[in-house]
Coordinates of C-alpha atoms in Angstrom, one line a residue:
Chain A
M26 CA 2.0 33.2 -28.6
A27 CA -1.6 33.1 -27.3
A28 CA -1.9 33.9 -23.6
R29 CA -3.3 30.9 -21.7
S30 CA -5.8 31.4 -19.0
Y31 CA -4.5 28.4 -17.1
N32 CA -1.3 26.9 -15.8
L33 CA -0.2 24.0 -18.0
R34 CA 1.3 22.1 -15.1
V35 CA -1.9 22.1 -13.1
Y36 CA -4.8 19.7 -13.7
P37 CA -8.1 20.2 -11.9
G38 CA -8.8 17.4 -9.4
F39 CA -5.2 16.2 -9.0
R40 CA -4.8 18.1 -5.7
A41 CA -8.1 16.5 -4.4
V42 CA -6.9 13.0 -5.4
T43 CA -3.6 13.6 -3.6
L44 CA -5.4 14.6 -0.5
L45 CA -7.6 11.5 -0.9
C46 CA -4.4 9.4 -1.3
L47 CA -3.0 10.8 2.0
F48 CA -6.3 10.3 3.7
V49 CA -6.5 6.7 2.6
L50 CA -2.9 6.1 3.7
Y51 CA -3.3 7.6 7.1
A52 CA -6.9 7.0 8.1
P53 CA -6.6 3.3 9.2
L54 CA -3.5 4.1 11.2
V55 CA -5.1 7.1 12.9
V56 CA -8.2 5.2 13.7
V57 CA -6.3 2.4 15.3
T58 CA -4.2 4.9 17.3
I59 CA -7.4 6.6 18.5
Y60 CA -9.1 3.3 19.5
S61 CA -6.0 2.1 21.4
F62 CA -6.9 4.8 24.0
N63 CA -10.4 3.5 24.3
A64 CA -11.5 2.7 27.8
S65 CA -14.0 0.1 26.7
Q66 CA -13.6 -3.6 26.8
S67 CA -15.2 -3.8 23.4
I68 CA -13.6 -2.5 20.3
T69 CA -16.9 -1.2 18.9
N70 CA -18.0 1.2 21.6
W71 CA -16.2 4.4 22.6
E72 CA -16.2 4.9 26.4
G73 CA -13.7 7.7 26.8
V74 CA -9.9 8.1 26.9
S75 CA -7.8 5.7 29.0
L76 CA -4.4 4.1 29.1
R77 CA -5.7 0.8 30.4
W78 CA -4.7 -1.2 27.3
Y79 CA -1.2 0.1 27.5
A80 CA -1.1 -1.0 31.1
D81 CA -2.5 -4.3 30.0
V82 CA 0.3 -4.8 27.5
F83 CA 2.9 -4.4 30.2
T84 CA 1.2 -6.0 33.2
G85 CA -1.8 -8.0 31.8
P86 CA -2.1 -11.7 31.5
E87 CA -0.4 -11.8 28.1
S88 CA 2.4 -9.4 29.0
E89 CA 5.1 -12.0 29.5
K90 CA 4.5 -13.4 26.0
F91 CA 4.6 -10.0 24.4
K92 CA 7.6 -8.8 26.3
L93 CA 9.6 -11.9 25.3
A94 CA 8.4 -11.5 21.7
A95 CA 9.4 -7.8 21.7
R96 CA 12.9 -8.7 23.1
N97 CA 13.4 -11.3 20.4
S98 CA 12.3 -8.8 17.7
F99 CA 14.6 -6.0 18.9
V100 CA 17.6 -8.2 19.4
I101 CA 17.2 -9.9 16.0
A102 CA 16.6 -6.5 14.3
L103 CA 19.7 -5.0 16.0
I104 CA 22.1 -7.8 15.0
A105 CA 20.6 -8.3 11.5
A106 CA 20.7 -4.6 10.7
S107 CA 24.3 -4.3 12.0
V108 CA 25.6 -7.3 10.0
A109 CA 23.6 -6.3 6.8
T110 CA 24.9 -2.7 7.1
T111 CA 28.5 -3.8 7.3
I112 CA 28.1 -6.2 4.4
A113 CA 26.3 -3.5 2.3
T114 CA 28.9 -0.8 3.1
L115 CA 31.8 -3.0 2.0
A116 CA 29.9 -4.1 -1.2
A117 CA 29.0 -0.5 -2.0
T118 CA 32.7 0.5 -1.7
A119 CA 33.6 -2.2 -4.2
I120 CA 30.8 -1.4 -6.6
I121 CA 31.0 2.4 -6.6
R122 CA 34.7 3.0 -5.9
G123 CA 36.3 -0.1 -7.3
G124 CA 36.4 0.8 -11.0
R125 CA 34.8 -1.2 -13.8
F126 CA 34.9 -5.0 -13.6
R127 CA 32.9 -7.9 -14.9
L128 CA 31.4 -9.0 -11.5
R129 CA 30.1 -5.4 -10.9
T130 CA 26.7 -5.8 -12.5
W131 CA 26.3 -9.3 -11.2
S132 CA 27.1 -8.2 -7.7
F133 CA 24.5 -5.5 -7.9
G134 CA 22.0 -8.0 -9.3
L135 CA 22.7 -10.4 -6.4
I136 CA 22.3 -7.7 -3.8
S137 CA 18.9 -6.7 -5.4
L138 CA 17.8 -10.3 -5.6
P139 CA 15.9 -10.4 -2.2
L140 CA 13.8 -7.4 -3.5
M141 CA 12.8 -9.3 -6.7
V142 CA 11.9 -12.7 -5.3
P143 CA 8.4 -12.7 -3.8
E144 CA 8.6 -12.8 0.0
I145 CA 6.6 -16.0 0.3
V146 CA 9.0 -17.7 -2.1
T147 CA 12.0 -16.6 -0.1
A148 CA 10.2 -17.9 3.0
V149 CA 9.5 -21.3 1.5
A150 CA 13.0 -21.6 0.1
T151 CA 14.7 -20.6 3.4
L152 CA 12.6 -23.1 5.3
I153 CA 13.4 -25.9 2.8
F154 CA 17.1 -25.0 2.9
F155 CA 17.4 -25.1 6.7
N156 CA 15.4 -28.4 6.7
A157 CA 17.6 -29.9 4.0
I158 CA 20.9 -29.1 5.9
G159 CA 19.4 -30.3 9.2
F160 CA 19.5 -26.9 10.8
D161 CA 17.1 -26.7 13.8
R162 CA 14.6 -23.8 13.5
G163 CA 14.8 -21.2 16.2
L164 CA 16.1 -17.6 16.8
L165 CA 19.3 -18.3 14.8
T166 CA 17.4 -19.3 11.6
I167 CA 15.3 -16.1 11.9
L168 CA 18.4 -14.0 12.3
L169 CA 20.1 -15.5 9.3
A170 CA 17.0 -15.1 7.1
H171 CA 16.7 -11.5 8.2
I172 CA 20.3 -10.6 7.4
A173 CA 19.7 -11.7 3.8
F174 CA 16.7 -9.5 3.1
C175 CA 18.1 -6.6 5.1
I176 CA 21.1 -6.3 2.8
P177 CA 19.4 -4.5 -0.2
F178 CA 17.5 -2.1 2.2
A179 CA 20.8 -1.1 3.8
Y180 CA 22.6 -1.0 0.4
L181 CA 20.2 1.5 -1.3
P182 CA 20.8 4.6 0.9
I183 CA 24.5 3.7 1.4
S184 CA 25.2 3.5 -2.3
A185 CA 23.1 6.7 -3.0
R186 CA 25.2 8.5 -0.5
M187 CA 28.5 7.1 -1.9
Q188 CA 27.5 8.2 -5.4
G189 CA 27.2 11.8 -4.1
I190 CA 30.7 12.0 -2.5
E191 CA 33.4 13.4 -4.8
A192 CA 36.4 11.1 -5.4
S193 CA 38.7 14.1 -4.7
Y194 CA 38.5 13.8 -1.0
E195 CA 40.1 10.3 -0.9
Q196 CA 42.5 11.3 -3.7
A197 CA 43.7 14.3 -1.7
A198 CA 44.2 12.0 1.4
Q199 CA 46.2 9.6 -0.7
D200 CA 48.3 12.4 -2.2
L201 CA 49.2 13.2 1.3
Y202 CA 50.5 9.7 1.8
A203 CA 47.4 8.2 3.5
T204 CA 47.2 4.4 2.9
R205 CA 44.1 3.1 1.2
R206 CA 42.9 1.8 4.5
Q207 CA 43.4 5.2 6.1
A208 CA 41.6 6.9 3.2
F209 CA 38.7 4.6 3.8
T210 CA 38.5 4.8 7.6
R211 CA 39.5 8.4 8.1
V212 CA 37.9 10.0 5.0
L213 CA 35.3 7.9 3.2
L214 CA 33.6 6.4 6.3
P215 CA 33.0 9.7 8.1
L216 CA 31.6 11.2 5.0
M217 CA 29.5 8.1 4.5
M218 CA 28.0 8.2 8.0
P219 CA 24.6 9.7 7.2
G220 CA 24.1 7.1 4.5
I221 CA 25.3 4.3 6.7
I222 CA 23.0 5.4 9.6
S223 CA 20.0 5.7 7.3
G224 CA 20.8 2.3 5.8
F225 CA 21.0 0.8 9.3
I226 CA 17.7 2.3 10.3
L227 CA 15.9 1.1 7.2
A228 CA 17.3 -2.4 7.7
F229 CA 16.3 -2.3 11.4
I230 CA 12.7 -1.4 10.5
V231 CA 12.4 -4.0 7.8
S232 CA 13.7 -6.7 10.2
L233 CA 11.4 -5.5 12.9
D234 CA 8.4 -5.6 10.5
D235 CA 8.9 -8.9 8.9
F236 CA 6.1 -11.4 9.3
I237 CA 6.0 -13.9 6.4
I238 CA 9.6 -15.1 6.4
T239 CA 9.8 -15.2 10.2
N240 CA 6.6 -17.2 10.3
F241 CA 8.2 -19.9 8.1
V242 CA 11.6 -20.1 9.7
K243 CA 10.8 -19.7 13.3
G244 CA 10.7 -22.8 15.4
A245 CA 7.7 -23.9 17.4
G246 CA 7.2 -21.7 20.4
V247 CA 9.6 -19.0 19.2
E248 CA 7.8 -15.7 18.6
T249 CA 8.7 -12.2 17.4
L250 CA 6.3 -9.3 17.8
P251 CA 4.7 -9.6 14.4
T252 CA 4.1 -13.4 14.7
A253 CA 2.8 -12.9 18.3
I254 CA 0.4 -10.2 17.0
F255 CA -0.7 -12.3 14.1
G256 CA -1.5 -15.2 16.4
A257 CA -3.5 -12.9 18.7
V258 CA -5.4 -11.3 15.8
K259 CA -6.4 -14.7 14.5
Q260 CA -8.6 -14.8 17.7
G261 CA -10.1 -11.5 16.9
I262 CA -8.8 -7.9 17.2
K263 CA -8.6 -7.0 20.9
P264 CA -7.9 -3.5 22.4
N265 CA -4.5 -4.6 23.7
I266 CA -3.4 -5.5 20.2
M267 CA -4.3 -2.0 19.1
A268 CA -2.1 -0.6 21.9
I269 CA 0.9 -2.8 20.8
S270 CA 0.3 -1.8 17.2
T271 CA 0.3 1.9 18.1
M272 CA 3.6 1.6 20.0
L273 CA 5.2 -0.3 17.1
L274 CA 3.8 2.2 14.7
G275 CA 5.3 4.9 16.8
V276 CA 8.8 3.2 16.7
S277 CA 8.6 2.9 12.9
V278 CA 7.5 6.5 12.3
V279 CA 10.2 7.9 14.7
M280 CA 12.9 5.9 13.1
V281 CA 12.0 6.7 9.5
A282 CA 11.8 10.4 10.4
L283 CA 15.2 10.1 12.0
S284 CA 16.6 8.4 8.9
W285 CA 15.1 11.0 6.6
L286 CA 16.5 13.9 8.7
I287 CA 20.0 12.3 8.8
S288 CA 20.1 11.4 5.1
R289 CA 19.3 15.1 4.3
R290 CA 22.2 16.4 6.3
D291 CA 25.1 17.1 3.9
N292 CA 28.5 16.9 5.7
T293 CA 30.6 17.2 2.5
K294 CA 30.2 21.0 2.4
Chain B
M27 CA 15.5 -1.4 -8.8
A28 CA 16.8 2.1 -8.7
G29 CA 19.1 2.7 -11.6
G30 CA 17.9 -0.4 -13.5
G31 CA 20.5 -2.9 -14.5
T32 CA 23.4 -0.4 -14.5
A33 CA 24.3 -0.8 -10.8
G34 CA 23.1 2.7 -10.1
G35 CA 25.3 4.5 -12.6
G36 CA 29.0 4.1 -13.3
P37 CA 31.7 3.7 -10.7
R38 CA 32.9 7.0 -9.1
T39 CA 36.6 6.0 -8.9
D40 CA 38.8 2.9 -8.8
T41 CA 40.5 3.7 -5.5
Y42 CA 39.5 0.4 -4.0
A43 CA 40.0 -1.7 -7.2
P44 CA 42.8 -3.9 -5.7
V45 CA 40.7 -5.1 -2.8
R46 CA 37.2 -5.0 -4.5
L47 CA 36.8 -8.7 -4.5
W48 CA 37.5 -8.9 -0.8
L49 CA 35.0 -6.2 -0.2
L50 CA 32.4 -8.1 -2.1
L51 CA 33.1 -11.4 -0.5
P52 CA 30.8 -11.1 2.5
A53 CA 27.9 -10.1 0.3
W54 CA 28.5 -12.9 -2.2
V55 CA 28.9 -15.5 0.6
S56 CA 25.9 -14.5 2.6
L57 CA 23.5 -14.0 -0.4
T58 CA 24.7 -17.2 -2.1
I59 CA 24.1 -19.3 1.1
L60 CA 20.9 -17.5 2.1
V61 CA 19.1 -16.8 -1.2
L62 CA 20.7 -18.6 -4.2
A63 CA 21.2 -22.0 -2.4
P64 CA 17.7 -22.0 -0.8
V65 CA 16.0 -21.2 -4.1
S66 CA 18.0 -24.0 -5.8
M67 CA 17.1 -26.4 -3.0
M68 CA 13.4 -25.4 -3.4
L69 CA 13.7 -26.4 -7.1
V70 CA 15.1 -29.8 -6.1
Y71 CA 12.4 -30.3 -3.5
S72 CA 9.6 -29.7 -6.0
F73 CA 10.8 -32.9 -7.8
L74 CA 10.9 -35.1 -4.7
T75 CA 8.3 -37.4 -3.1
K76 CA 6.2 -36.1 -0.3
E77 CA 6.6 -37.4 3.3
F78 CA 3.2 -37.6 5.0
R79 CA 4.2 -35.9 8.2
G80 CA 5.6 -32.9 6.3
G81 CA 9.1 -32.9 4.7
V82 CA 10.2 -35.1 1.8
I83 CA 11.5 -38.5 0.8
W84 CA 14.6 -38.2 -1.4
E85 CA 13.1 -40.0 -4.5
F86 CA 12.6 -38.3 -7.8
S87 CA 9.0 -37.6 -8.7
L88 CA 6.9 -35.4 -10.9
S89 CA 3.9 -35.8 -8.8
A90 CA 3.9 -32.2 -7.4
Y91 CA 3.6 -30.7 -10.9
D92 CA 1.3 -33.5 -11.9
Q93 CA -1.0 -32.6 -9.0
F94 CA -0.9 -28.9 -10.0
F95 CA -1.8 -29.3 -13.7
C96 CA -3.4 -32.7 -14.0
N97 CA -6.8 -34.0 -12.9
R98 CA -6.6 -37.8 -12.8
G99 CA -10.0 -38.6 -11.5
L100 CA -11.2 -39.8 -8.1
F101 CA -8.8 -42.8 -8.0
G102 CA -5.8 -41.1 -9.7
D103 CA -5.6 -43.6 -12.5
E104 CA -7.3 -41.7 -15.4
P105 CA -5.4 -40.0 -18.2
C106 CA -4.4 -36.3 -17.5
S107 CA -7.1 -33.7 -18.1
I108 CA -6.6 -30.2 -17.0
E109 CA -6.9 -29.6 -13.2
W110 CA -8.7 -26.3 -12.7
T111 CA -8.4 -26.0 -8.9
Y112 CA -5.0 -24.5 -8.7
L113 CA -5.1 -22.7 -12.0
L114 CA -8.2 -20.9 -10.7
I115 CA -6.4 -19.9 -7.6
F116 CA -3.5 -18.5 -9.7
W117 CA -6.0 -16.8 -12.0
R118 CA -7.8 -15.2 -9.0
S119 CA -4.5 -14.0 -7.7
I120 CA -3.6 -12.4 -11.0
W121 CA -7.1 -10.8 -11.1
Q122 CA -6.9 -9.5 -7.6
A123 CA -3.4 -8.1 -8.0
G124 CA -4.4 -6.5 -11.3
A125 CA -7.5 -4.8 -9.8
A126 CA -5.3 -3.5 -6.9
T127 CA -2.7 -2.3 -9.4
L128 CA -5.4 -0.4 -11.5
L129 CA -6.8 1.2 -8.3
S130 CA -3.3 2.2 -7.2
L131 CA -2.7 3.7 -10.7
A132 CA -5.9 5.7 -10.6
I133 CA -5.0 7.3 -7.3
G134 CA -1.2 7.1 -7.6
F135 CA -0.8 8.9 -11.0
P136 CA -2.6 12.2 -10.1
T137 CA -0.8 12.1 -6.7
A138 CA 2.6 11.6 -8.3
Y139 CA 1.9 14.3 -10.9
F140 CA 0.7 16.8 -8.3
I141 CA 3.7 16.2 -6.0
A142 CA 6.2 16.5 -8.9
T143 CA 4.8 19.9 -9.9
R144 CA 5.1 21.4 -6.4
P145 CA 8.0 23.8 -5.8
A146 CA 11.2 21.9 -5.3
R147 CA 11.4 22.7 -1.6
Q148 CA 8.0 21.1 -0.8
R149 CA 8.5 17.9 -2.9
A150 CA 10.8 16.1 -0.4
L151 CA 8.2 16.6 2.3
W152 CA 5.3 15.3 0.2
V153 CA 7.4 12.3 -0.8
F154 CA 8.2 11.7 2.8
L155 CA 4.5 11.8 3.7
I156 CA 3.7 9.2 1.0
T157 CA 6.5 6.9 2.1
I158 CA 5.9 6.9 5.9
P159 CA 3.0 4.4 5.9
Y160 CA 5.1 2.0 3.8
W161 CA 7.6 1.7 6.7
V162 CA 4.8 0.9 9.2
N163 CA 4.5 -2.8 9.8
L164 CA 2.5 -4.4 7.0
L165 CA 0.7 -6.7 9.5
I166 CA -0.4 -3.7 11.5
R167 CA -1.5 -1.8 8.4
T168 CA -3.6 -4.8 7.3
V169 CA -5.1 -5.3 10.7
S170 CA -5.9 -1.5 10.8
M171 CA -7.6 -1.9 7.4
K172 CA -9.7 -4.8 8.8
F173 CA -10.6 -2.8 11.9
L174 CA -11.7 0.2 9.7
L175 CA -13.8 -1.9 7.3
R176 CA -15.5 -4.1 9.8
D177 CA -19.3 -4.3 9.7
Q178 CA -19.4 -2.3 13.0
G179 CA -16.2 -0.5 12.2
P180 CA -15.6 3.3 12.0
L181 CA -16.2 3.4 8.3
N182 CA -19.7 2.0 8.5
D183 CA -20.4 4.1 11.6
A184 CA -19.4 7.2 9.7
L185 CA -21.5 6.3 6.6
L186 CA -24.5 5.4 8.7
G187 CA -24.1 8.5 10.9
L188 CA -24.0 10.7 7.9
G189 CA -27.1 9.0 6.6
I190 CA -25.4 7.9 3.4
L191 CA -26.2 4.2 4.2
S192 CA -29.2 2.8 5.9
E193 CA -27.5 -0.5 6.8
P194 CA -23.8 -1.4 7.2
L195 CA -21.8 -2.5 4.2
S196 CA -20.3 -6.0 4.5
I197 CA -16.8 -5.5 3.0
V198 CA -14.6 -7.9 5.0
N199 CA -14.3 -11.4 3.5
T200 CA -15.1 -10.1 0.0
N201 CA -12.8 -9.7 -3.1
L202 CA -13.1 -6.0 -2.6
A203 CA -11.7 -6.1 0.9
V204 CA -8.6 -8.0 -0.4
Q205 CA -8.2 -5.6 -3.3
L206 CA -8.4 -2.6 -0.9
G207 CA -5.9 -4.3 1.4
L208 CA -3.4 -4.9 -1.5
F209 CA -4.0 -1.4 -2.8
Y210 CA -3.3 0.0 0.7
S211 CA -0.2 -2.2 1.2
Y212 CA 1.6 -1.1 -2.0
L213 CA 0.2 2.3 -3.0
P214 CA 3.5 4.1 -2.2
F215 CA 5.3 1.8 -4.7
M216 CA 3.0 3.3 -7.5
V217 CA 3.5 6.9 -6.5
L218 CA 7.3 7.0 -6.2
P219 CA 8.5 5.8 -9.7
I220 CA 5.8 7.9 -11.5
Y221 CA 6.9 10.9 -9.4
A222 CA 10.5 10.4 -10.4
A223 CA 9.4 10.2 -14.1
V224 CA 7.2 13.3 -14.0
E225 CA 10.0 15.2 -12.2
R226 CA 12.3 14.6 -15.2
Y227 CA 9.6 15.4 -17.7
N228 CA 10.4 18.5 -19.8
F229 CA 7.3 20.8 -19.5
S230 CA 8.3 22.7 -22.6
L231 CA 6.7 19.8 -24.5
S232 CA 3.4 20.6 -22.9
E233 CA 4.0 24.3 -23.8
A234 CA 4.6 23.4 -27.4
A235 CA 1.5 21.3 -27.6
A236 CA -0.6 24.0 -26.0
D237 CA 0.8 26.6 -28.4
L238 CA -0.6 24.3 -31.2
Y239 CA -4.0 24.5 -29.5
A240 CA -4.0 21.1 -27.9
P241 CA -6.6 21.0 -25.0
R242 CA -4.9 20.2 -21.6
W243 CA -6.4 16.7 -21.3
V244 CA -5.2 15.8 -24.7
I245 CA -1.8 17.1 -23.7
L246 CA -1.9 14.8 -20.7
R247 CA -3.0 11.8 -22.7
R248 CA -0.9 12.2 -25.8
I249 CA 2.3 14.0 -24.5
V250 CA 2.7 13.6 -20.7
I251 CA 1.6 10.0 -20.3
P252 CA 3.7 8.6 -23.1
A253 CA 6.7 10.5 -21.8
V254 CA 6.4 9.1 -18.3
K255 CA 5.4 5.6 -19.4
P256 CA 8.5 3.9 -18.0
G257 CA 7.6 5.3 -14.5
I258 CA 4.0 4.1 -14.9
V259 CA 5.2 0.6 -15.9
A260 CA 7.7 0.5 -13.0
G261 CA 4.9 1.5 -10.6
C262 CA 2.5 -1.1 -11.9
I263 CA 5.2 -3.9 -11.6
L264 CA 6.1 -2.8 -8.1
V265 CA 2.5 -3.0 -7.0
F266 CA 1.5 -6.1 -9.1
V267 CA 4.5 -8.4 -8.1
P268 CA 4.2 -8.2 -4.3
S269 CA 0.4 -8.3 -4.6
L270 CA 0.5 -11.5 -6.6
G271 CA 2.3 -13.5 -3.8
S272 CA 0.9 -11.6 -0.8
F273 CA -0.4 -13.6 2.1
L274 CA -1.5 -11.1 4.8
A275 CA -4.2 -9.2 2.9
P276 CA -6.1 -12.3 1.6
D277 CA -5.6 -14.1 4.9
L278 CA -6.8 -11.4 7.2
L279 CA -9.3 -9.5 5.0
G280 CA -10.5 -12.3 2.8
G281 CA -12.4 -15.5 3.3
A282 CA -12.6 -18.9 1.8
K283 CA -13.7 -17.4 -1.6
T284 CA -10.7 -15.2 -1.9
F285 CA -8.0 -17.8 -1.5
M286 CA -4.8 -16.7 -3.2
I287 CA -1.4 -18.2 -4.2
G288 CA 0.2 -17.1 -0.9
S289 CA -2.3 -18.9 1.2
L290 CA -2.1 -22.0 -1.0
I291 CA 1.7 -22.1 -0.5
E292 CA 1.5 -21.4 3.2
E293 CA -1.0 -24.2 3.8
Q294 CA 1.5 -26.8 2.4
F295 CA 4.0 -26.0 5.1
K296 CA 1.7 -25.5 8.1
G297 CA 1.7 -28.3 10.7
N298 CA 1.9 -31.9 9.6
A299 CA -0.9 -31.8 7.0
G300 CA 1.1 -30.1 4.2
N301 CA 2.7 -31.3 1.0
W302 CA 6.2 -29.9 0.8
P303 CA 7.0 -30.8 -2.8
F304 CA 3.7 -29.4 -3.9
G305 CA 4.3 -26.2 -2.0
A306 CA 7.8 -26.0 -3.5
A307 CA 6.3 -26.5 -7.0
A308 CA 3.7 -23.8 -6.5
S309 CA 6.4 -21.4 -5.3
M310 CA 8.5 -22.3 -8.4
I311 CA 5.6 -21.5 -10.7
L312 CA 5.0 -18.2 -8.9
L313 CA 8.7 -17.3 -9.0
T314 CA 8.8 -18.1 -12.8
M315 CA 5.9 -15.8 -13.4
V316 CA 7.5 -13.0 -11.5
L317 CA 10.9 -13.4 -13.1
I318 CA 9.3 -13.4 -16.6
L319 CA 7.4 -10.2 -15.7
L320 CA 10.6 -8.6 -14.4
L321 CA 12.5 -9.6 -17.5
I322 CA 9.9 -8.0 -19.8
F323 CA 10.1 -4.9 -17.6
A324 CA 13.9 -4.7 -17.7
R325 CA 13.9 -5.0 -21.5
Q326 CA 11.2 -2.3 -21.8
Q327 CA 13.1 0.0 -19.4
A328 CA 16.3 -0.6 -21.4
R329 CA 14.5 0.3 -24.6
A330 CA 13.0 3.4 -23.0
G331 CA 16.5 4.4 -21.8
N332 CA 18.0 4.0 -25.3
G333 CA 15.2 5.6 -27.2

């Protein structure tokens, strides 16, 4: 065999493209974060570091609007993620630990459906549906719509986790006369916790982030953070929007990092 | 999407078989009411008559589809000739989404390949770095992109400062801005499936080709790329599909000349000026296109899995 002077796995330039890729992904976020600390009234000139726009978000003329929107967003995300995580955990138990049955593939397809239908189509369909059954638009319609599209995001880490847990744990429990319910609550659920928490966090972020569906199903005057930000941005990008964006960005990054760390923890050993 | 149509592998056990239908009930009820029923209702609405203040009159009508495909002249009484307005908007959306997909592939493939060939311990961290931006609010990412690309924005400042440009580039409100926005929105979707495919690729195939004196770029083109093609196709679908119906990137980064399907649909439901049956019909046409794409994709993946 001829000795090769190069490593077959390595292609010149691929490392540079990867670094470019990371640069492209992070540059806009870093720039907005930096400019959110700008002391200037204008978004173009840099006049030194200041927290004035963060103060403006909490005490400025638009602060009431943003606080209310933030409260709506967090309450909806909390409830939607809790409900979606519960539904997804039960469904994953049936699909991964319920043997083979005809509805199995169909159920998995149904759960993935919100990922396949384009968001704008889901938004239109949900609006039409609430209109057809005479359901007034408001916080409740937003919540219901969010539960639906949060289910697949909660399901994916939960089912991945459940695939990784040996059946022998519950079988051992049942051999020792645990009922099926006890095997579920005392053995499977604790082992599942990292997956469930990570599913909950992803569902929470997805709900917190949604703009398109919320924009369609929210009633007049009801705002969540993304719809309030969108409304403000339509008037032009202002420094206080960059401060809000940076805070929301921080919440997402911290939660994803948390989810990642938790899902890597292996408590079956 | 993970695991294709096989529900993510076979079942682990049948411990919960006696109660499995009860466990699935909440998912079936909620998704039937909140996804299946709404989409069916949308199909019904697309065949109803429009009410002028928004909403519909419950009277069967083909006028929404007629308006989409047929040009009947100024007074609406001529025989049907092809209406180009909406087909053009769909065509532009396909073109924009396609350009964004190619751009993502050009950056995403080398990135995915590079990450998959790192030592196992480093890979998780690289993948994590690629996925973080996806979890940041899409609206915020699009606004950030607009801020960066503005005529007086940091990008132009930097290029002018370095003396690369003598006057600022006007990117916002062009097709390029929308393509960059779409590319930026969905780039992680391109990297992840290709990464998964390259990670499973058996590098002894490359070794064998090299032993037969194949140059490395030929190995890439004739051995590696065909072997990871399912991952590449998956990545392209995952970028193309959401780009096609996207609303934020064309709305915030584009102008009147970059009008796409998402904006067309959104307009029909805004305020009292819209046409609900027409919006429902346009959504149905978009949904049909996407489902056909996904079907082709599923069959292609199934064939790749068997082959």
